[in-house]
Amino acid sequence: MKKYVVMLVLLLSPVLAAEELFMVRSQLSFPEAMTVLQQAIRENGYQVSRVQRIDIGLTRSGYKTDKYRVVFFGKLQEIRKISDQYPELVAYLPLKIAIFAENDETILLSSSFKHLRPFYSSVDLLASFSHWETDIQTILERVRIEE
Amino acid sequence: MLIHIPVILGAVVATLVAQTALAEAANGALLYQRNCAVCHGIKGDGGVGIPLNLKDFLAVASDNYLRATLREGRPGRVMPAFPGLSSGQVSAIIGHLRSWSDTEGPTYPAETLNGQPERGKTLFASHCAACHGDKGQGGVGTGVTFSRPRDAPVEAPALDNPGFQASVSDAMLKATLLRGREGTPMPSIGTLGLDERDADDLVTYLRQLNTATKPEETAAGLEPVIQFESSYDLEQTLENLKQAVVGRNFRVIREQYFEQGLAAAGEENPRRIMLYFCNFAFLDEALAIDPRVGLFLPCRITLVETEQGVQVMSINPKNLSQLFNNQALDKACQQMHDLYEEIMEEATL
């Protein structure tokens, strides 16, 4: 069975975007986009583990975006398994999406795993990178199209 | 089970082919919204990218220029290259940009202009450098927004950028200078009291700008994780880290189990801990350069106890400037890298 899984991954990889970063602009206001984002994360089978504020002190220094959060999410079993096998990867986990307001619109972004790929050869791990990338793009697209 | 696999594979292939065909035929608007709107705005009026919907821009930008721009990007100046877009998809996006203007895209002869570069250099220093930089390196920051007010003027693009130079023709450069860009700070050279001959000299000079970017550090050469092995136990290492953080004028803002929020309370693995810390001046500075780096803030070090002992690690910030394709981040990323290393070294030795 494993062999076929590999073949599927190889077949699918060309449709995956090659970008380093995944970014979208949503026409929703910041609080609306935040709600849809958390919904989309759950719909894709993940659990939101924490919403971290980044904007403390931002407005004080004249910066124009005062609504900035990073939403962390993951699946416990998956994250446990990978951090057991590759303890150094905890630095990149759980998964995360940054969300910040730009006037009345909202920008969301997340990183691909492209920069990690050259360091790993395990088929299972590379498959995890790929499905995380697909899921992150699906989640971002879900927020982007919401009106 | 085995019998079904070829069928599944066949279906996957068929779907992929159908998807590709659909995407090719497609809808430039959708491709634009997915790939470009985040930086250039939903209607092309600019964001961290410069505006694309300006009459004066669309009137001088040839399809060749736009096509090459998507192929080359602007290395180090935020604008990515889009190697993943097919030629059909690129055409669809160009079609969408053209829908913002009622004029067609111009075509230009390939000839090079033979102006006097020395004269051009002098003209550039007195009329252009204030905005485009003394070496044509562009303004500080890009575009109009993200961190800056929406009514702030557009930052002047980098004219020495290899992606720009590879995309633009002499004739398009000249047309840009003669026309200017209404709605942005870019003047027509006529309003500066310059004429066509001056334009030729300027163009010839612009062609000689040093486009050499520093040798690119490839992702493969940069370890993605900074990692130290501690000579202490978990509790002591954590204590040491906190002291090292505070000793560098950073504030510890949070300490939590790595699995907190994922595992039920009380069932988190207590041997994996994340330590968040921050220094507002540093955070503000980094976000002002490129707000996207918030994805990797506040600073965080993770501790993991394994059979081999206690490991501490962080992301490697030097990986980030290439992730964001923003050379303005290099210095801050280097600083952050050094800080991580110093803190972890001090806490683990």
XYZ file of C-alpha atoms in Angstrom:
496
model
C 0.000 0.000 0.000
C 2.816 2.366 0.947
C 4.140 2.323 -2.586
C 0.846 3.609 -3.911
C 0.742 6.342 -1.346
C 4.104 7.496 -2.631
C 2.837 7.470 -6.189
C -0.167 9.532 -5.230
C 2.019 12.083 -3.528
C 4.264 12.337 -6.559
C 1.286 12.769 -8.825
C -0.246 15.463 -6.688
C 2.861 17.501 -6.057
C 2.804 19.485 -9.330
C -0.549 21.039 -8.419
C 0.755 22.239 -5.094
C 1.818 25.837 -5.233
C 5.567 26.338 -5.178
C 5.397 29.519 -3.128
C 7.357 29.947 0.046
C 4.578 31.858 1.729
C 0.840 31.508 1.416
C -0.897 34.866 1.612
C -4.409 36.083 0.987
C -6.362 39.292 1.362
C -9.889 39.030 2.717
C -12.519 41.731 2.334
C -13.865 40.838 5.749
C -13.156 43.050 8.714
C -10.613 41.718 11.184
C -13.093 40.229 13.709
C -15.176 38.618 10.956
C -12.117 37.140 9.267
C -10.898 35.834 12.614
C -14.201 34.009 13.179
C -14.186 32.447 9.717
C -10.529 31.480 10.089
C -11.121 29.546 13.307
C -14.190 27.914 11.782
C -12.195 26.873 8.705
C -9.403 25.460 10.865
C -11.920 23.263 12.706
C -13.705 22.250 9.513
C -10.405 20.897 8.265
C -10.082 18.671 11.312
C -7.671 20.760 13.381
C -7.900 22.151 16.850
C -7.045 25.784 17.623
C -4.525 25.625 20.457
C -3.938 29.318 21.062
C -4.461 32.793 19.713
C -1.384 34.903 20.388
C -1.523 38.704 20.348
C 1.294 40.401 18.465
C -0.016 43.943 18.590
C 0.748 44.943 22.159
C 2.486 48.262 21.894
C 2.010 48.572 18.154
C -0.271 51.572 18.057
C 1.808 53.293 20.695
C 4.681 53.457 18.254
C 2.563 54.896 15.461
C 2.231 51.630 13.578
C -0.960 51.506 11.561
C -2.057 47.935 12.127
C -3.251 47.478 15.677
C -5.043 44.195 15.126
C -2.537 41.410 14.793
C -2.779 37.795 16.007
C -1.134 34.476 15.308
C -3.524 31.520 15.447
C -1.861 28.207 16.387
C -3.492 24.898 15.506
C -2.789 21.218 15.077
C -3.899 17.645 15.618
C -2.543 16.275 18.878
C -1.692 12.758 17.704
C 0.014 13.970 14.560
C 2.034 16.644 16.326
C 3.044 14.205 19.069
C 4.193 11.631 16.576
C 6.253 14.074 14.542
C 7.810 15.795 17.522
C 8.780 12.376 18.937
C 10.511 11.460 15.700
C 11.928 14.896 14.884
C 12.250 16.848 18.155
C 13.835 19.827 16.367
C 10.658 20.360 14.348
C 8.824 21.552 17.479
C 10.355 24.935 16.624
C 7.927 25.054 13.669
C 4.926 23.537 15.427
C 2.024 23.735 16.045
C 0.942 25.056 12.655
C 0.150 28.742 12.536
C -1.517 31.452 10.516
C -0.864 35.152 11.064
C -3.843 37.467 10.656
C -3.743 41.252 10.669
C -5.939 44.149 9.702
C -5.108 46.483 6.844
C -7.708 49.217 7.189
C -11.098 47.564 6.640
C -9.590 44.471 5.033
C -7.651 41.602 6.554
C -4.450 39.888 5.498
C -3.678 36.285 6.363
C -0.452 34.432 5.835
C 1.357 31.249 6.632
C 4.617 29.660 5.676
C 5.058 26.662 3.411
C 7.462 23.885 4.376
C 9.515 24.381 1.255
C 12.533 25.596 3.195
C 12.483 22.477 5.392
C 12.202 19.922 2.587
C 15.898 19.857 1.597
C 16.773 18.641 5.104
C 14.522 15.622 5.240
C 14.084 12.493 3.187
C 11.456 10.534 5.121
C 8.543 9.912 2.800
C 6.066 10.090 5.680
C 7.376 13.416 6.901
C 7.448 14.921 3.410
C 3.867 13.718 2.984
C 2.946 15.505 6.223
C 4.542 18.708 4.918
C 2.486 18.360 1.741
C -0.818 17.740 3.433
C -0.225 20.592 5.860
C 0.468 22.869 2.915
C -2.706 21.738 1.167
C -4.772 22.185 4.331
C -3.322 25.628 5.062
C -4.091 26.735 1.511
C -7.612 25.318 1.786
C -8.176 27.180 5.056
C -6.849 30.472 3.653
C -8.906 30.121 0.482
C -12.005 29.483 2.592
C -11.477 32.815 4.397
C -10.607 34.618 1.163
C -13.853 33.713 -0.609
C -16.137 34.475 2.349
C -18.012 37.745 1.755
C -8.174 -3.505 -2.656
C -5.335 -3.719 -5.141
C -7.733 -3.874 -8.066
C -9.119 -0.480 -7.195
C -5.852 1.340 -7.031
C -5.339 1.802 -10.786
C -8.916 3.039 -10.958
C -8.259 5.564 -8.224
C -5.032 6.625 -9.893
C -6.837 6.986 -13.191
C -9.463 9.152 -11.572
C -6.824 11.300 -9.920
C -5.030 11.798 -13.221
C -8.275 12.626 -15.001
C -9.191 15.173 -12.331
C -5.752 16.726 -12.505
C -5.900 17.055 -16.257
C -9.380 18.539 -16.074
C -8.296 20.941 -13.361
C -5.287 22.072 -15.354
C -7.408 22.645 -18.437
C -9.914 24.625 -16.410
C -7.213 26.702 -14.795
C -5.641 27.430 -18.183
C -8.857 28.665 -19.678
C -9.469 30.573 -16.626
C -10.497 33.352 -15.071
C -7.732 35.889 -14.696
C -9.754 37.620 -12.028
C -9.675 34.580 -9.775
C -5.965 34.005 -10.369
C -5.312 37.645 -9.613
C -7.313 37.509 -6.364
C -5.473 34.392 -5.263
C -1.937 35.376 -6.210
C -1.665 39.135 -6.367
C -4.439 40.901 -4.431
C -2.765 40.372 -1.066
C -0.009 42.790 -2.093
C -1.460 44.831 -4.959
C -4.997 45.250 -3.606
C -8.259 43.676 -4.707
C -8.772 46.371 -7.347
C -5.086 46.900 -8.080
C -4.771 50.126 -6.124
C -1.686 49.006 -4.261
C -0.677 47.496 -0.949
C 2.826 46.413 -0.080
C 3.066 46.166 -3.869
C 2.779 49.306 -5.996
C -0.525 50.110 -7.748
C -1.218 48.183 -10.961
C -4.448 49.860 -12.026
C -3.013 53.249 -12.982
C -3.822 54.497 -16.485
C -0.274 55.737 -16.978
C 1.200 52.413 -15.903
C -1.049 50.253 -18.078
C -0.494 52.564 -21.047
C 3.292 52.038 -21.003
C 3.548 48.458 -19.683
C 3.854 45.960 -22.532
C 2.598 42.400 -22.202
C 6.207 41.274 -22.515
C 7.126 43.388 -19.517
C 4.300 41.981 -17.408
C 5.055 38.438 -18.486
C 8.768 38.766 -17.669
C 7.954 40.451 -14.359
C 5.913 37.437 -13.238
C 8.681 35.132 -14.370
C 11.520 37.047 -12.689
C 9.858 38.695 -9.717
C 11.917 41.369 -7.950
C 14.622 39.503 -6.006
C 14.981 40.947 -2.497
C 12.173 43.488 -3.037
C 9.177 41.438 -1.817
C 7.607 40.808 -5.254
C 7.885 37.025 -5.803
C 8.548 35.171 -9.047
C 5.698 32.897 -10.078
C 7.313 29.842 -11.664
C 4.193 27.818 -10.870
C 1.901 29.829 -13.165
C 1.495 28.406 -16.652
C 1.821 30.647 -19.675
C -1.971 30.485 -20.101
C -2.529 31.524 -16.522
C -0.118 34.439 -16.897
C -2.012 35.589 -19.999
C -5.272 35.354 -18.065
C -3.847 37.540 -15.283
C -2.552 40.084 -17.815
C -6.023 40.113 -19.358
C -7.409 40.957 -15.948
C -4.949 43.846 -15.463
C -5.894 45.160 -18.906
C -9.562 45.188 -17.891
C -8.722 48.176 -15.649
C -7.876 50.347 -18.617
C -9.478 51.055 -21.965
C -6.177 51.232 -23.857
C -4.365 48.224 -25.237
C -0.895 47.275 -24.139
C 1.851 48.832 -26.285
C 4.597 46.899 -28.045
C 8.152 48.189 -28.231
C 11.130 47.720 -30.515
C 13.984 45.818 -28.895
C 16.678 48.368 -29.857
C 18.911 49.844 -27.211
C 19.124 53.624 -26.960
C 22.482 55.301 -27.341
C 22.403 58.179 -24.901
C 25.314 59.561 -22.930
C 25.490 57.669 -19.647
C 27.692 60.274 -17.927
C 25.117 62.992 -18.571
C 22.404 60.553 -17.519
C 24.197 59.945 -14.265
C 24.303 63.639 -13.442
C 20.645 64.069 -14.340
C 19.734 61.078 -12.212
C 21.608 62.426 -9.189
C 19.833 65.776 -9.374
C 16.322 64.721 -10.447
C 15.697 61.106 -9.461
C 17.974 59.930 -6.658
C 15.937 61.643 -3.930
C 13.175 59.117 -4.533
C 14.848 56.143 -6.215
C 18.045 56.185 -4.131
C 21.556 57.258 -5.151
C 22.205 53.924 -6.833
C 18.648 53.333 -8.039
C 18.049 50.918 -5.189
C 14.509 52.205 -4.581
C 12.772 53.761 -1.598
C 12.862 52.416 1.936
C 10.057 49.872 2.026
C 7.762 49.135 -0.884
C 4.311 50.056 -2.122
C 1.780 51.962 -0.087
C 0.484 50.047 2.863
C 0.701 47.130 5.236
C 2.305 49.171 7.941
C 1.934 52.613 6.429
C -1.168 54.738 6.055
C -3.110 54.153 2.861
C -2.835 57.807 1.846
C 0.979 57.773 2.103
C 2.714 58.225 -1.248
C 3.892 55.143 -3.153
C 7.512 54.186 -2.399
C 9.717 54.468 -5.480
C 10.556 51.011 -6.932
C 14.106 49.691 -7.222
C 15.464 50.459 -10.691
C 18.649 48.444 -10.114
C 16.667 45.290 -9.438
C 17.753 42.426 -11.713
C 14.107 41.382 -12.126
C 13.145 44.878 -13.280
C 16.132 45.236 -15.608
C 15.467 41.833 -17.170
C 11.829 42.720 -17.805
C 11.919 46.287 -19.102
C 13.039 47.452 -22.556
C 14.850 50.730 -23.275
C 11.823 51.974 -25.165
C 9.488 51.234 -22.261
C 11.843 52.994 -19.854
C 11.819 56.037 -22.097
C 8.041 55.989 -22.442
C 7.756 55.807 -18.633
C 9.979 58.854 -18.180
C 8.162 60.895 -20.804
C 4.758 60.076 -19.391
C 5.228 59.908 -15.593
C 2.588 58.261 -13.450
C -0.313 60.429 -12.452
C -1.628 59.555 -9.018
C 1.867 58.690 -7.719
C 4.923 60.824 -6.902
C 6.559 59.793 -10.220
C 6.759 62.949 -12.380
C 7.000 63.099 -16.163
C 10.436 64.410 -17.046
C 8.742 67.244 -18.918
C 7.574 68.670 -15.603
C 11.194 68.517 -14.432
C 12.227 70.638 -17.404
C 13.925 67.731 -19.225
C 13.469 66.687 -22.856
C 13.733 63.588 -25.069
C 17.495 63.733 -25.329
C 17.724 63.822 -21.536
C 15.445 60.775 -21.495
C 17.836 58.873 -23.762
C 20.760 59.771 -21.497
C 18.846 58.729 -18.397
C 17.817 55.406 -19.940
C 21.361 54.630 -21.024
C 22.536 55.408 -17.510
C 19.797 53.277 -15.901
C 21.007 50.345 -17.993
C 24.405 50.601 -16.343
C 23.172 50.434 -12.763
C 24.826 47.698 -10.804
C 22.222 44.951 -10.676
C 24.456 42.462 -8.920
C 22.662 41.153 -5.863
C 24.723 39.557 -3.179
C 25.333 35.855 -3.734
C 22.147 34.122 -2.802
C 22.238 31.907 0.226
C 20.105 28.973 -0.774
C 17.619 27.461 1.608
C 19.568 24.232 1.413
C 22.629 25.887 2.915
C 20.806 27.326 5.904
C 19.826 25.092 8.765
C 16.160 25.802 9.523
C 16.573 25.268 13.265
C 19.062 26.645 15.789
C 19.623 23.926 18.320
C 21.677 23.496 21.491
C 22.082 20.594 23.850
C 21.895 21.554 27.486
C 24.243 20.352 30.199
C 21.465 20.928 32.748
C 18.132 19.303 33.472
C 14.893 20.682 32.098
C 13.961 22.879 35.074
C 17.437 24.365 35.382
C 17.702 24.978 31.638
C 14.379 26.817 31.706
C 15.556 28.934 34.627
C 18.835 29.712 32.828
C 16.968 30.695 29.678
C 14.772 33.134 31.561
C 17.797 34.750 33.143
C 19.580 35.017 29.820
C 16.483 36.591 28.232
C 16.061 39.171 30.963
C 19.777 39.902 30.906
C 19.355 41.054 27.305
C 16.525 43.452 28.046
C 13.825 41.118 26.794
C 10.749 40.313 28.818
C 9.517 36.793 29.403
C 5.905 36.983 28.311
C 4.780 33.420 28.559
C 5.798 29.920 29.468
C 3.605 26.999 28.490
C 3.571 23.313 27.678
C 4.192 22.701 24.014
C 0.972 20.683 23.827
C -1.158 23.149 25.774
C -4.467 23.738 24.033
C -4.103 20.538 22.017
C -4.009 17.913 24.767
C -6.637 17.931 27.517
C -5.540 19.930 30.546
C -3.268 17.787 32.700
C -2.431 15.443 29.839
C 0.171 17.594 28.139
C 3.663 16.190 27.854
C 5.435 18.098 30.670
C 8.848 17.509 29.103
C 8.185 19.914 26.230
C 7.985 23.577 27.061
C 7.773 26.787 25.063
C 9.181 30.068 26.356
C 7.974 33.289 24.727
C 9.815 36.542 25.182
C 9.760 39.944 23.650
C 11.281 43.379 23.481
C 8.812 45.937 22.162
C 11.364 48.166 20.482
C 12.699 45.172 18.591
C 9.240 43.865 17.719
C 8.103 47.258 16.449
C 11.218 47.673 14.385
C 10.836 44.269 12.750
C 7.128 44.757 12.038
C 7.772 48.200 10.580
C 10.186 46.687 8.055
C 7.835 43.893 7.067
C 4.674 43.191 9.055
C 4.582 39.646 7.768
C 7.379 38.638 10.148
C 4.783 38.710 12.929
C 4.196 35.114 11.868
C 7.442 34.299 13.690
C 6.980 36.627 16.665
C 7.195 37.039 19.596
C 10.538 35.290 20.038
C 10.208 31.708 21.164
C 12.552 29.016 22.394
C 11.281 25.472 22.812
C 12.736 22.954 25.266
C 12.467 19.231 24.675
C 13.684 16.499 26.990
C 14.602 13.307 25.147
C 16.504 10.177 26.114
C 19.680 11.979 25.043
C 19.106 14.928 27.317
C 17.590 18.397 27.076
C 17.531 20.155 23.702
C 16.653 23.804 23.237
C 15.732 25.187 19.843
C 14.296 28.026 17.846
C 13.578 28.727 14.237
C 16.561 30.148 12.354
C 15.630 33.763 11.564
C 18.233 33.836 8.778
C 15.895 31.582 6.864
C 13.208 34.235 7.010
C 14.571 36.952 4.772
C 14.529 34.547 1.855
C 11.121 33.237 2.837
C 9.833 36.814 2.643
C 12.057 37.801 -0.298
C 12.857 41.021 1.517
C 16.475 42.150 1.734
C 15.491 44.928 4.134
C 14.946 42.186 6.707
C 18.479 40.848 6.516
C 19.859 42.975 9.320
C 16.996 42.372 11.745
C 17.103 38.649 10.979
C 20.821 38.503 11.611
C 20.307 40.323 14.929
C 17.544 37.972 15.930
C 19.686 34.990 14.946
C 22.588 36.193 17.086
C 20.279 36.884 19.995
C 18.824 33.377 19.884
C 22.273 31.856 19.722
C 23.640 33.908 22.604
C 20.673 33.178 24.842
C 20.683 29.466 24.143
C 24.433 29.177 24.450
C 24.474 30.973 27.768
C 21.609 28.886 29.144
C 22.955 25.518 28.107
C 26.703 25.766 28.771
